[in-house]
JSON list of C-alpha atoms in Angstrom, two decimals:
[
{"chain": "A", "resi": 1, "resn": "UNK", "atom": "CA", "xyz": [-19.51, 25.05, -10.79]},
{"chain": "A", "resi": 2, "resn": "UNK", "atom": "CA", "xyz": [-22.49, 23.37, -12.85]},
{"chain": "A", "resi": 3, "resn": "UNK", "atom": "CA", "xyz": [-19.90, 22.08, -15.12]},
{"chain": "A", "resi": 4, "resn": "UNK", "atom": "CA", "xyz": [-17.19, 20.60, -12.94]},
{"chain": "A", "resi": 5, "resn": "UNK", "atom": "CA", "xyz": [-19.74, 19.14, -10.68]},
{"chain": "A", "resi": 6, "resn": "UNK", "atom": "CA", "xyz": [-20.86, 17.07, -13.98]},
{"chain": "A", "resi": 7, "resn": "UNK", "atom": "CA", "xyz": [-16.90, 16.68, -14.96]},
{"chain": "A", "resi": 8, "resn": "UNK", "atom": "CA", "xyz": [-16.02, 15.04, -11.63]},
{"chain": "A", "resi": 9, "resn": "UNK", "atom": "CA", "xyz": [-19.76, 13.01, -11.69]},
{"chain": "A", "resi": 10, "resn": "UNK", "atom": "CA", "xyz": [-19.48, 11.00, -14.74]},
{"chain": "A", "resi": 11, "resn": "UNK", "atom": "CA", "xyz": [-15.44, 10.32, -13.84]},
{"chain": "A", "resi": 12, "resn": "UNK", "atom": "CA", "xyz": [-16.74, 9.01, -10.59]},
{"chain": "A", "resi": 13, "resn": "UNK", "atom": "CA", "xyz": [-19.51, 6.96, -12.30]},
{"chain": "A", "resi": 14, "resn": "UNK", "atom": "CA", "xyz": [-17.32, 4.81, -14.54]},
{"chain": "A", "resi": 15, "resn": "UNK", "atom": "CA", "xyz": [-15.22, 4.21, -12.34]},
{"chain": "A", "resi": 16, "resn": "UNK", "atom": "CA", "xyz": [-17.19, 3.86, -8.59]},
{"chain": "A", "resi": 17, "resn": "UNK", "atom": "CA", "xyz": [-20.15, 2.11, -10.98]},
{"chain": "A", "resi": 18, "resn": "UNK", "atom": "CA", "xyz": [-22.49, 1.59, -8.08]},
{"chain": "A", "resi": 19, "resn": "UNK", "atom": "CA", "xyz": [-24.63, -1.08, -10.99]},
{"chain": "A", "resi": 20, "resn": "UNK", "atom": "CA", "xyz": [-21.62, -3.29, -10.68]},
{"chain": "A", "resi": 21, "resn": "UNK", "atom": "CA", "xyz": [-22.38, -4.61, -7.22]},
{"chain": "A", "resi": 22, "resn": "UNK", "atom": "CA", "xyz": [-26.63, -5.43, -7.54]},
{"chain": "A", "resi": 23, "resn": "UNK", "atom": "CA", "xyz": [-25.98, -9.15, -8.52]},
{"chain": "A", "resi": 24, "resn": "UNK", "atom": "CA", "xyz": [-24.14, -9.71, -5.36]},
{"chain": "A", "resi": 25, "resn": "UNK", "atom": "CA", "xyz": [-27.04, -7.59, -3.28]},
{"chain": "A", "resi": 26, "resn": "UNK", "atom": "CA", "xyz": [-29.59, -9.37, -4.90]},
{"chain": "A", "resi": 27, "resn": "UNK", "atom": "CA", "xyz": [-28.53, -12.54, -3.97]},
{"chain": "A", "resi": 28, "resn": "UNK", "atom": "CA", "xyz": [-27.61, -11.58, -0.34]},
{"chain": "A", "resi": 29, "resn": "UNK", "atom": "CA", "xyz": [-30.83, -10.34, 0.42]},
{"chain": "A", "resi": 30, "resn": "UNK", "atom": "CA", "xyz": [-32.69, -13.07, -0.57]},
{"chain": "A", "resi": 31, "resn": "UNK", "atom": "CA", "xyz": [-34.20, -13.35, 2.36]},
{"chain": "A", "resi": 32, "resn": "UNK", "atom": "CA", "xyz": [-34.73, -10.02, 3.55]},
{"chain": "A", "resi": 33, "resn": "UNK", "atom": "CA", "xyz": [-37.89, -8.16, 3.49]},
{"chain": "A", "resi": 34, "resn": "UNK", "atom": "CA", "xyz": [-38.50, -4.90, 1.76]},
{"chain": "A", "resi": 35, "resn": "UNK", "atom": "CA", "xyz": [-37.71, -2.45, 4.38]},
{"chain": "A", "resi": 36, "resn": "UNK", "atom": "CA", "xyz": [-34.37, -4.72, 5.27]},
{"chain": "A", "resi": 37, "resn": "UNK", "atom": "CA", "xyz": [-33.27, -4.82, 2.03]},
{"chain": "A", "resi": 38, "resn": "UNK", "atom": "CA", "xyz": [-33.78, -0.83, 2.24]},
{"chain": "A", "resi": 39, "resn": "UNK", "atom": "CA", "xyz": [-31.80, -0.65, 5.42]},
{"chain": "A", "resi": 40, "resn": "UNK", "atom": "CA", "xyz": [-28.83, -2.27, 4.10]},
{"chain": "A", "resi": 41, "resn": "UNK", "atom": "CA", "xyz": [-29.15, 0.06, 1.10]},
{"chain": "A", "resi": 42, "resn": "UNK", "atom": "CA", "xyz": [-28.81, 2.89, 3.26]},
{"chain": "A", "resi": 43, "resn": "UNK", "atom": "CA", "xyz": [-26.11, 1.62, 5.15]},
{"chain": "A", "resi": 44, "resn": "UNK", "atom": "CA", "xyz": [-23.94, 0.95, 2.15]},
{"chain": "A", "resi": 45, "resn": "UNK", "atom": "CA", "xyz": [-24.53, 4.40, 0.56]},
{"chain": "A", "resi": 46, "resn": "UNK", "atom": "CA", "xyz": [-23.70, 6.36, 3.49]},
{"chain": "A", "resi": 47, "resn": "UNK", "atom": "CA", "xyz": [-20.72, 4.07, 3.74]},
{"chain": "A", "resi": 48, "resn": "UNK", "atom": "CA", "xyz": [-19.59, 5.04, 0.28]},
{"chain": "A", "resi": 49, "resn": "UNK", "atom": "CA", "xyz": [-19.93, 8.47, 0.99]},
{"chain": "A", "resi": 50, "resn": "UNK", "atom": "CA", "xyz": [-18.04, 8.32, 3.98]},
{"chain": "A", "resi": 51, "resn": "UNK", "atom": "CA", "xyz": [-15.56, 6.94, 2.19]},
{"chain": "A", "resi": 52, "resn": "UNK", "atom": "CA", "xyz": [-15.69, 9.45, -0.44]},
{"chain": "A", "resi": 53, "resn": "UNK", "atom": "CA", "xyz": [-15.08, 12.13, 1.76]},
{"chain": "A", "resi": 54, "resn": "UNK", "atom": "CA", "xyz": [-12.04, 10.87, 3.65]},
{"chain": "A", "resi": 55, "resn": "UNK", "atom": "CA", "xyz": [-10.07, 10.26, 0.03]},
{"chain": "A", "resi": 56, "resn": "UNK", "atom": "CA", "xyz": [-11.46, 14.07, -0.35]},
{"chain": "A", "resi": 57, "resn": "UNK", "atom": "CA", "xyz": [-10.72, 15.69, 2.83]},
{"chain": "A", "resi": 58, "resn": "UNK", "atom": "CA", "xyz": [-7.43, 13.90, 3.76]},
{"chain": "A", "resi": 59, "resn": "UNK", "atom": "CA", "xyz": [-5.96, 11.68, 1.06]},
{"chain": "A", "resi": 60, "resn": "UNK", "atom": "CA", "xyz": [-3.73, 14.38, -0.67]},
{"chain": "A", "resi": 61, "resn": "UNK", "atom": "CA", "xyz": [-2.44, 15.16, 3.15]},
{"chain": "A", "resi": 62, "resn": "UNK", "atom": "CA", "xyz": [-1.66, 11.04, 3.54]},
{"chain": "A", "resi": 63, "resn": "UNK", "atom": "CA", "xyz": [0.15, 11.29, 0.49]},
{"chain": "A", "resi": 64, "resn": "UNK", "atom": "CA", "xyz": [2.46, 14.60, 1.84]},
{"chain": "A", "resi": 65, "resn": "UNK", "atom": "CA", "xyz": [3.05, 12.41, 4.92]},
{"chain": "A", "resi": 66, "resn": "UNK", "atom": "CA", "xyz": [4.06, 8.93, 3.29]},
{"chain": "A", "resi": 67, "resn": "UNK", "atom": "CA", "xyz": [6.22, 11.24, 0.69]},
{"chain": "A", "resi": 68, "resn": "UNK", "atom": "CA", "xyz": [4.29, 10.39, -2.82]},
{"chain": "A", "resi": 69, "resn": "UNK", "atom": "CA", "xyz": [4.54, 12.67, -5.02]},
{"chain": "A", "resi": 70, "resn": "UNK", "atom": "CA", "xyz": [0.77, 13.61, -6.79]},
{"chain": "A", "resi": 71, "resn": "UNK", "atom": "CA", "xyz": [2.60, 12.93, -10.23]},
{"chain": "A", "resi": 72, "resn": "UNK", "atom": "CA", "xyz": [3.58, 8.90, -9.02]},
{"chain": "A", "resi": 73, "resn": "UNK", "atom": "CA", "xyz": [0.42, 8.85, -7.85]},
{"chain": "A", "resi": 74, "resn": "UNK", "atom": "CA", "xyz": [-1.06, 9.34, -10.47]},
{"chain": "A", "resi": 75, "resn": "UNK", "atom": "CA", "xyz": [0.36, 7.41, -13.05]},
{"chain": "A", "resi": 76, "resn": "UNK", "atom": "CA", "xyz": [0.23, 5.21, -10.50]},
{"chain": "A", "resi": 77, "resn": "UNK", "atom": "CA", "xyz": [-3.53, 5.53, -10.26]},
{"chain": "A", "resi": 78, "resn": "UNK", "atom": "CA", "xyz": [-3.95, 5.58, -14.03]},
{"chain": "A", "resi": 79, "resn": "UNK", "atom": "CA", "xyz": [-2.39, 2.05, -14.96]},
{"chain": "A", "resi": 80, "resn": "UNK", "atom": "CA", "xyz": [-4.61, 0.88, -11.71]},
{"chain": "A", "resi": 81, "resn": "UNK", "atom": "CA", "xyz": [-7.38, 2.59, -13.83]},
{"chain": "A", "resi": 82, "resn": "UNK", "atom": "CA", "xyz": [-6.22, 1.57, -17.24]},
{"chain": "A", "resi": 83, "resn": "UNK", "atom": "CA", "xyz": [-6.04, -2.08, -16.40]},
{"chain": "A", "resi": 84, "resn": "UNK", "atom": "CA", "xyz": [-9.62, -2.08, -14.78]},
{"chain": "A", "resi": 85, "resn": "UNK", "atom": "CA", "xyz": [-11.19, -0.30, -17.52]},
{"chain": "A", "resi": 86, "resn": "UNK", "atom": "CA", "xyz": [-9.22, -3.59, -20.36]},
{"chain": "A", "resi": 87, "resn": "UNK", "atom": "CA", "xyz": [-10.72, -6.41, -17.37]},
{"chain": "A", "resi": 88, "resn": "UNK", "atom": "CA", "xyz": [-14.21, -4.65, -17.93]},
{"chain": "A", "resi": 89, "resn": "UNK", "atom": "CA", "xyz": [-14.05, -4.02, -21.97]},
{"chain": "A", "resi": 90, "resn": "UNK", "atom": "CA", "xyz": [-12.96, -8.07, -22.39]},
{"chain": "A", "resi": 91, "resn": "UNK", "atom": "CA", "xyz": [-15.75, -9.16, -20.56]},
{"chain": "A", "resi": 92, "resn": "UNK", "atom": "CA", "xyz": [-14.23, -9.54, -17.41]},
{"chain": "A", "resi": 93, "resn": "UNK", "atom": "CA", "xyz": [-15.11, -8.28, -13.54]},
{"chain": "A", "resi": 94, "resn": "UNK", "atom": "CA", "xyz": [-12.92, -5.17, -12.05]},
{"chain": "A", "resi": 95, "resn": "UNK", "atom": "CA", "xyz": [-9.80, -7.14, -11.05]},
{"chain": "A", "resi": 96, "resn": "UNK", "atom": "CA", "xyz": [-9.51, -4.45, -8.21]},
{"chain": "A", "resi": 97, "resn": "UNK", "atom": "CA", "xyz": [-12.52, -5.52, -7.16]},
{"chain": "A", "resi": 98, "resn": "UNK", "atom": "CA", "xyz": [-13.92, -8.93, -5.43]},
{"chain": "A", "resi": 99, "resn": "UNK", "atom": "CA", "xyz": [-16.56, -10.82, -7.59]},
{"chain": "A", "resi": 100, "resn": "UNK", "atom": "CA", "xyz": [-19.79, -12.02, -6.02]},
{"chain": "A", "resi": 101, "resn": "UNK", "atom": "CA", "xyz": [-18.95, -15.69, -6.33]},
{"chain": "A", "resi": 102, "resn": "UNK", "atom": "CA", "xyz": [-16.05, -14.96, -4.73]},
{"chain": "A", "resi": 103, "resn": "UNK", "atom": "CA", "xyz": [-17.75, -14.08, -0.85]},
{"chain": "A", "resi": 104, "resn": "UNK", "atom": "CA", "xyz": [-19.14, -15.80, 1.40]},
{"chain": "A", "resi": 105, "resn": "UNK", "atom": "CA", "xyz": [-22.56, -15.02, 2.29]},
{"chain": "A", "resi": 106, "resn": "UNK", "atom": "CA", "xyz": [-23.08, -12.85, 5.09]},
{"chain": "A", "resi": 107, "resn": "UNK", "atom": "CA", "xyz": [-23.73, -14.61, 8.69]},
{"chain": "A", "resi": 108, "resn": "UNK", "atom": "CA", "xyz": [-26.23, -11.39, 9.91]},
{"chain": "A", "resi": 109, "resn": "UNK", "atom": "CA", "xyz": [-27.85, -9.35, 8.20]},
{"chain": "A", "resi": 110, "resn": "UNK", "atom": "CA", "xyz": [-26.28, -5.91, 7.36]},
{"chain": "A", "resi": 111, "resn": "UNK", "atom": "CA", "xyz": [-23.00, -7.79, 8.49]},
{"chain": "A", "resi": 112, "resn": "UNK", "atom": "CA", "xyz": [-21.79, -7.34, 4.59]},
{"chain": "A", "resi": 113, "resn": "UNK", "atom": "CA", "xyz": [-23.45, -3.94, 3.68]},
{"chain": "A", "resi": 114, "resn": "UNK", "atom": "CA", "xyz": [-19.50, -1.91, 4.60]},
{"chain": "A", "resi": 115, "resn": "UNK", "atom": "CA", "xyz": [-17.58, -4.97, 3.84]},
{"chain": "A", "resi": 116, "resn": "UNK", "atom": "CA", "xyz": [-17.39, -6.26, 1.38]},
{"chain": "A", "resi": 117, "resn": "UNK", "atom": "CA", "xyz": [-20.63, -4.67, -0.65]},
{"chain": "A", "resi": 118, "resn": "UNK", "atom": "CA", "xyz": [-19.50, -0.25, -0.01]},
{"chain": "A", "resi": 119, "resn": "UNK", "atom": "CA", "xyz": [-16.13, -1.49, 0.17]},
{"chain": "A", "resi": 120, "resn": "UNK", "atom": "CA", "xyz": [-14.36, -3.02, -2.18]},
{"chain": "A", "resi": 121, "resn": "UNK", "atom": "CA", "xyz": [-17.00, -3.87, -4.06]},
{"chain": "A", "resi": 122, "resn": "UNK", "atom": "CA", "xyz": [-18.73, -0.73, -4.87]},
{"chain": "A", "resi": 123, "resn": "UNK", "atom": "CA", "xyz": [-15.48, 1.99, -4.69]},
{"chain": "A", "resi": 124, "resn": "UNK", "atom": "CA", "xyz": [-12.59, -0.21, -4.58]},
{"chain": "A", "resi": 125, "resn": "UNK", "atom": "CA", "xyz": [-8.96, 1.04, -4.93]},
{"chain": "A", "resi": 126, "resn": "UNK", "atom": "CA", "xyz": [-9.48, 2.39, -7.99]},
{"chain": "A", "resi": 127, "resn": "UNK", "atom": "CA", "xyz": [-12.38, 4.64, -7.02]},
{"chain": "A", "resi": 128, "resn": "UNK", "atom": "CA", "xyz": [-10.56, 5.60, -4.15]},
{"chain": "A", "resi": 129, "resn": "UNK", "atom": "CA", "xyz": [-7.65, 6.43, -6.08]},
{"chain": "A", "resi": 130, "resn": "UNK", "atom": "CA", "xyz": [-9.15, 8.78, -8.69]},
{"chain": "A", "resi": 131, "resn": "UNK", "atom": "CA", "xyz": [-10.89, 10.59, -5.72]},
{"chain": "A", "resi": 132, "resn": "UNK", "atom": "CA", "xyz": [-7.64, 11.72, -4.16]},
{"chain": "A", "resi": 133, "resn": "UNK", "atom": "CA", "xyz": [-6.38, 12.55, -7.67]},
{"chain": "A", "resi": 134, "resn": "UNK", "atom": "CA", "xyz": [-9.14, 14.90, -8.34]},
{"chain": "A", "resi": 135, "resn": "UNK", "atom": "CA", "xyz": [-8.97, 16.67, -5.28]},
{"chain": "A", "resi": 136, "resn": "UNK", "atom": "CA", "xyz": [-5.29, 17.06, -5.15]},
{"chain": "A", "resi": 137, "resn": "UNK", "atom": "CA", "xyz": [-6.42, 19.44, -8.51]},
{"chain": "A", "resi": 138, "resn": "UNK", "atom": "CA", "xyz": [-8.66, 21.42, -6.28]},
{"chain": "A", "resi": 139, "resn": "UNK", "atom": "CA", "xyz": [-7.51, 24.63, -5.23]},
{"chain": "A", "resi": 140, "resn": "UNK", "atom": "CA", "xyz": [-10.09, 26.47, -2.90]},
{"chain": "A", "resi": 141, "resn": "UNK", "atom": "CA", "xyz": [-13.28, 25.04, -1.00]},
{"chain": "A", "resi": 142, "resn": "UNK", "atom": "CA", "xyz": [-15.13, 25.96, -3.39]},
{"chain": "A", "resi": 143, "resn": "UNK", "atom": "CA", "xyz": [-13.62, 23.20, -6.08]},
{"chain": "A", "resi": 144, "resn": "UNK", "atom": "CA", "xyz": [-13.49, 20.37, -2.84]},
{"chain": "A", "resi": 145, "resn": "UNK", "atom": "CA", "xyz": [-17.03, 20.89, -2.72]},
{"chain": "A", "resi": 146, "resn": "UNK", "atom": "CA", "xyz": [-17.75, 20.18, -6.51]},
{"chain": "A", "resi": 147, "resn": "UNK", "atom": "CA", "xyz": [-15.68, 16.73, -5.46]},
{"chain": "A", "resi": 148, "resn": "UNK", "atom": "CA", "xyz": [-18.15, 16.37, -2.58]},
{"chain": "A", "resi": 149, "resn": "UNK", "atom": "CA", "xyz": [-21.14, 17.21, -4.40]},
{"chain": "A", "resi": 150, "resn": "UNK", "atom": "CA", "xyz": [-20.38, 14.79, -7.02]},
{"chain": "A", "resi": 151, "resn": "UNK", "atom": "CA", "xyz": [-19.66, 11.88, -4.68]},
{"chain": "A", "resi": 152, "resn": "UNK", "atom": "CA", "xyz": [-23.08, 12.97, -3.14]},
{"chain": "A", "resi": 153, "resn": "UNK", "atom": "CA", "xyz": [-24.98, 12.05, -6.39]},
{"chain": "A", "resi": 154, "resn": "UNK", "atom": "CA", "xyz": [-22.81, 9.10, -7.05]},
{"chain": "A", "resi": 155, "resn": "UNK", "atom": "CA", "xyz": [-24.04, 7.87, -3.17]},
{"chain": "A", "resi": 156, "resn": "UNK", "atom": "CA", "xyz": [-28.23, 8.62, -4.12]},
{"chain": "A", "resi": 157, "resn": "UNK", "atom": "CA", "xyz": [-27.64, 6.67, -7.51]},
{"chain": "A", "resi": 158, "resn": "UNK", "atom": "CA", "xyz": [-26.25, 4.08, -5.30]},
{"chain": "A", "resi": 159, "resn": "UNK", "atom": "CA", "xyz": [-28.77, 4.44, -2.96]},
{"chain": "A", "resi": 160, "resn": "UNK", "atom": "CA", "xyz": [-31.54, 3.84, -5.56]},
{"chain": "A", "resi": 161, "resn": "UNK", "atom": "CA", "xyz": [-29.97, 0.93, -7.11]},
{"chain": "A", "resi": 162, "resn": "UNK", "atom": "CA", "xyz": [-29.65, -1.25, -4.77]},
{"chain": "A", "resi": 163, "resn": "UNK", "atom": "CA", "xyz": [-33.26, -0.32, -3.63]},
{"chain": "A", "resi": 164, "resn": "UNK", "atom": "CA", "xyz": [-34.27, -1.19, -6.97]},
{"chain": "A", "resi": 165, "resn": "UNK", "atom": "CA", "xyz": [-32.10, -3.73, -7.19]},
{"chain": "A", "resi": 166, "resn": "UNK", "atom": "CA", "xyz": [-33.84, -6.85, -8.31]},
{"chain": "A", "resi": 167, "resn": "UNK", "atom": "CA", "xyz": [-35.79, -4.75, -10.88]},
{"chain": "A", "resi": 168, "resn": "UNK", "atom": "CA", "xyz": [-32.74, -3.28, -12.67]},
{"chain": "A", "resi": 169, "resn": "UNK", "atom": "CA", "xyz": [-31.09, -6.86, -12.39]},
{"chain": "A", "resi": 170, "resn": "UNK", "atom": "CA", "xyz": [-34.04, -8.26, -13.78]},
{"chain": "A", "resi": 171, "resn": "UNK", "atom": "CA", "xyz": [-34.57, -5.26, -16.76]},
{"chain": "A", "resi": 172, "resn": "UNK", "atom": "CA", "xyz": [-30.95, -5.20, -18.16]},
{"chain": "A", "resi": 173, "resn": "UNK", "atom": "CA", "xyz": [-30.88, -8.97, -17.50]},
{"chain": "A", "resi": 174, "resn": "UNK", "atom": "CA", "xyz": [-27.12, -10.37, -17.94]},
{"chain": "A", "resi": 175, "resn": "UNK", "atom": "CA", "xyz": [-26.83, -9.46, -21.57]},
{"chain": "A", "resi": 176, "resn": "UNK", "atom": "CA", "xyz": [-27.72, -5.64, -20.62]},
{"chain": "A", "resi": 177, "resn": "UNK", "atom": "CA", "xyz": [-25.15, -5.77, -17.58]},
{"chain": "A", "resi": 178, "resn": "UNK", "atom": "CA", "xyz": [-21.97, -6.73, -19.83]},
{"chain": "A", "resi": 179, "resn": "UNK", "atom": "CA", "xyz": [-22.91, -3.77, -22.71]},
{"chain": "A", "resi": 180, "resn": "UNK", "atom": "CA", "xyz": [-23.60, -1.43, -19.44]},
{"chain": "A", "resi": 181, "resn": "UNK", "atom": "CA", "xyz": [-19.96, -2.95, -18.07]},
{"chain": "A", "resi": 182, "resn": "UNK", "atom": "CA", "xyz": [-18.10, -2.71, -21.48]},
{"chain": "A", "resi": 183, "resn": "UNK", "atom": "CA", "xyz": [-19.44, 0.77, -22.47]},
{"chain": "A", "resi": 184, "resn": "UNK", "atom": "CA", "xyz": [-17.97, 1.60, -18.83]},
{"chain": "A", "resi": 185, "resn": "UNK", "atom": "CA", "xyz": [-14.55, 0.21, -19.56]},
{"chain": "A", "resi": 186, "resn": "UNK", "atom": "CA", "xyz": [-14.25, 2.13, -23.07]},
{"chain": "A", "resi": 187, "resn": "UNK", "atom": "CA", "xyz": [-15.21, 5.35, -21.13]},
{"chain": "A", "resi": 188, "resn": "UNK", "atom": "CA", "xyz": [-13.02, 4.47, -18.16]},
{"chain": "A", "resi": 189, "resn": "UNK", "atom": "CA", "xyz": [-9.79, 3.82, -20.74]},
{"chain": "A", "resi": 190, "resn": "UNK", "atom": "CA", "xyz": [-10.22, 7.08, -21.68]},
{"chain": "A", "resi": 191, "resn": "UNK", "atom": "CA", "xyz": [-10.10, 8.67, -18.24]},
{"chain": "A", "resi": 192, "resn": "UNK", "atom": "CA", "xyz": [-6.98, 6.35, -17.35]},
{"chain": "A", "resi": 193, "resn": "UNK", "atom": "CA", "xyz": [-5.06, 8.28, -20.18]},
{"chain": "A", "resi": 194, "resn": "UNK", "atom": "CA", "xyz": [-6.02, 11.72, -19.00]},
{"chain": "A", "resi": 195, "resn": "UNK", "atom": "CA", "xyz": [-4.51, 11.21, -15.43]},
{"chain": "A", "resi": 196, "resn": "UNK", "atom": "CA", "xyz": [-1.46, 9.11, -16.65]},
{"chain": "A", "resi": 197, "resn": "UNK", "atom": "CA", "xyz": [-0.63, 12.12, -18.93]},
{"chain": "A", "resi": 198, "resn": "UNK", "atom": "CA", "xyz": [-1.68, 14.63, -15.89]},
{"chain": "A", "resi": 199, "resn": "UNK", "atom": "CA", "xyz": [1.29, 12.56, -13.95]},
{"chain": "A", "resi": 200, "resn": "UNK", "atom": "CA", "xyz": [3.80, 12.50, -16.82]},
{"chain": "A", "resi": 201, "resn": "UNK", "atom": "CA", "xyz": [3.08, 16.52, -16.84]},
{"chain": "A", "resi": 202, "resn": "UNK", "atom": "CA", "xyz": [3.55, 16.61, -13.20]},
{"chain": "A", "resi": 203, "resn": "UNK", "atom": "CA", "xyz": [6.86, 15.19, -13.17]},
{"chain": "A", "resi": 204, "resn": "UNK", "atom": "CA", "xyz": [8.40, 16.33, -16.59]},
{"chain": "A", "resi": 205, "resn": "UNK", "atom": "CA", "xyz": [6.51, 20.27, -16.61]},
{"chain": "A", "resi": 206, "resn": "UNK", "atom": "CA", "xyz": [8.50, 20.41, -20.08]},
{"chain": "A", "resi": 207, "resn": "UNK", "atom": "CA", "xyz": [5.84, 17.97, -21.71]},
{"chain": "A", "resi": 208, "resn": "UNK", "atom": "CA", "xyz": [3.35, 20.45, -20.79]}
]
């Protein structure tokens, strides 16, 4: 359990990559005091988990009732993956996800801590993607919960982030952001091939 808790943990981190989002949080909470800037914190973790557990609990059953198969999804979900991971290892932001220059500022605060900061900027439609994938593999409760429990750690390490946020931003410093983002992309290529060949398995079971 140990084990695929772990397994399903550092997929999620690659690819969710809660550290992506802090230069956009920094500079939205400027403003904000401590305990405000903990708030929205809070609110955007609890959104991500939220999140988490719908692609959990009910994306496999969304894809029975729009008639995807699991293996088009996810080859589907691997090129979505793939390309993400060669945007981050040539320097550039997640193309599935907005960049911070690219938003507005938020009129209230906590107005932005769903939308855009949980969602897409923190587990965008690739995140959401490899959620459903994984728990379209689990067969009891027992394996949904090792999905669960992993998106549970992925929500405190987002959680602590962005509370810490203009401390990491200022340790890693921009340099330290794009090895963190590249090293991500390298591991996240990796991934991308395992589910493309999970979906090519899927549909041709003689490759297997």
């Amino acid at each position: 359990m140990s084990a695929e808790i772990i397994k399903i943990f550092l997929a999620f981190l690659v690819l969710i990559n809660p550290f992506a989002a802090l230069g956009y949080f920094v500079s939205a909470t400027a403003q904000h005091s401590r305990q405000e800037r903990r708030n929205t914190a809070r609110i955007t973790s609890l959104s991500v988990f939220i999140i988490i557990c719908i692609a959990a609990l009910a994306g496999d059953r969304l894809l029975g009732i729009l008639g995807i198969s699991i293996g088009s999804f996810r080859i589907a979900g691997g090129i979505l993956v793939f390309l993400i991971a060669l945007a981050m290892m040539n320097g550039n932001d997640n193309p599935a996800k907005p960049s911070a220059d690219g938003i507005a500022p938020p009129e209230t605060k906590n107005a932005f801590a769903v939308v855009p900061l949980a969602m897409p900027m923190i587990i965008g439609p690739g995140g959401i993607s490899t959620v459903i994938i994984y728990s379209s593999q689990a067969r009891n409760w027992y394996e949904t919960g090792a999905i669960l429990a992993a998106g549970f750690l992925i929500t405190l390490i987002c959680y602590f982030s962005l509370e810490a946020a203009t401390k990491v931003s200022r340790l890693l410093g921009d340099t330290g952001m794009k090895i963190v983002n590249r090293v991500m992309g390298l591991l996240l290529a990796a991934l991308a091939i395992e589910i493309i060949l999970a979906g090519l398995k899927n549909l041709f079971p003689q490759l297997g």
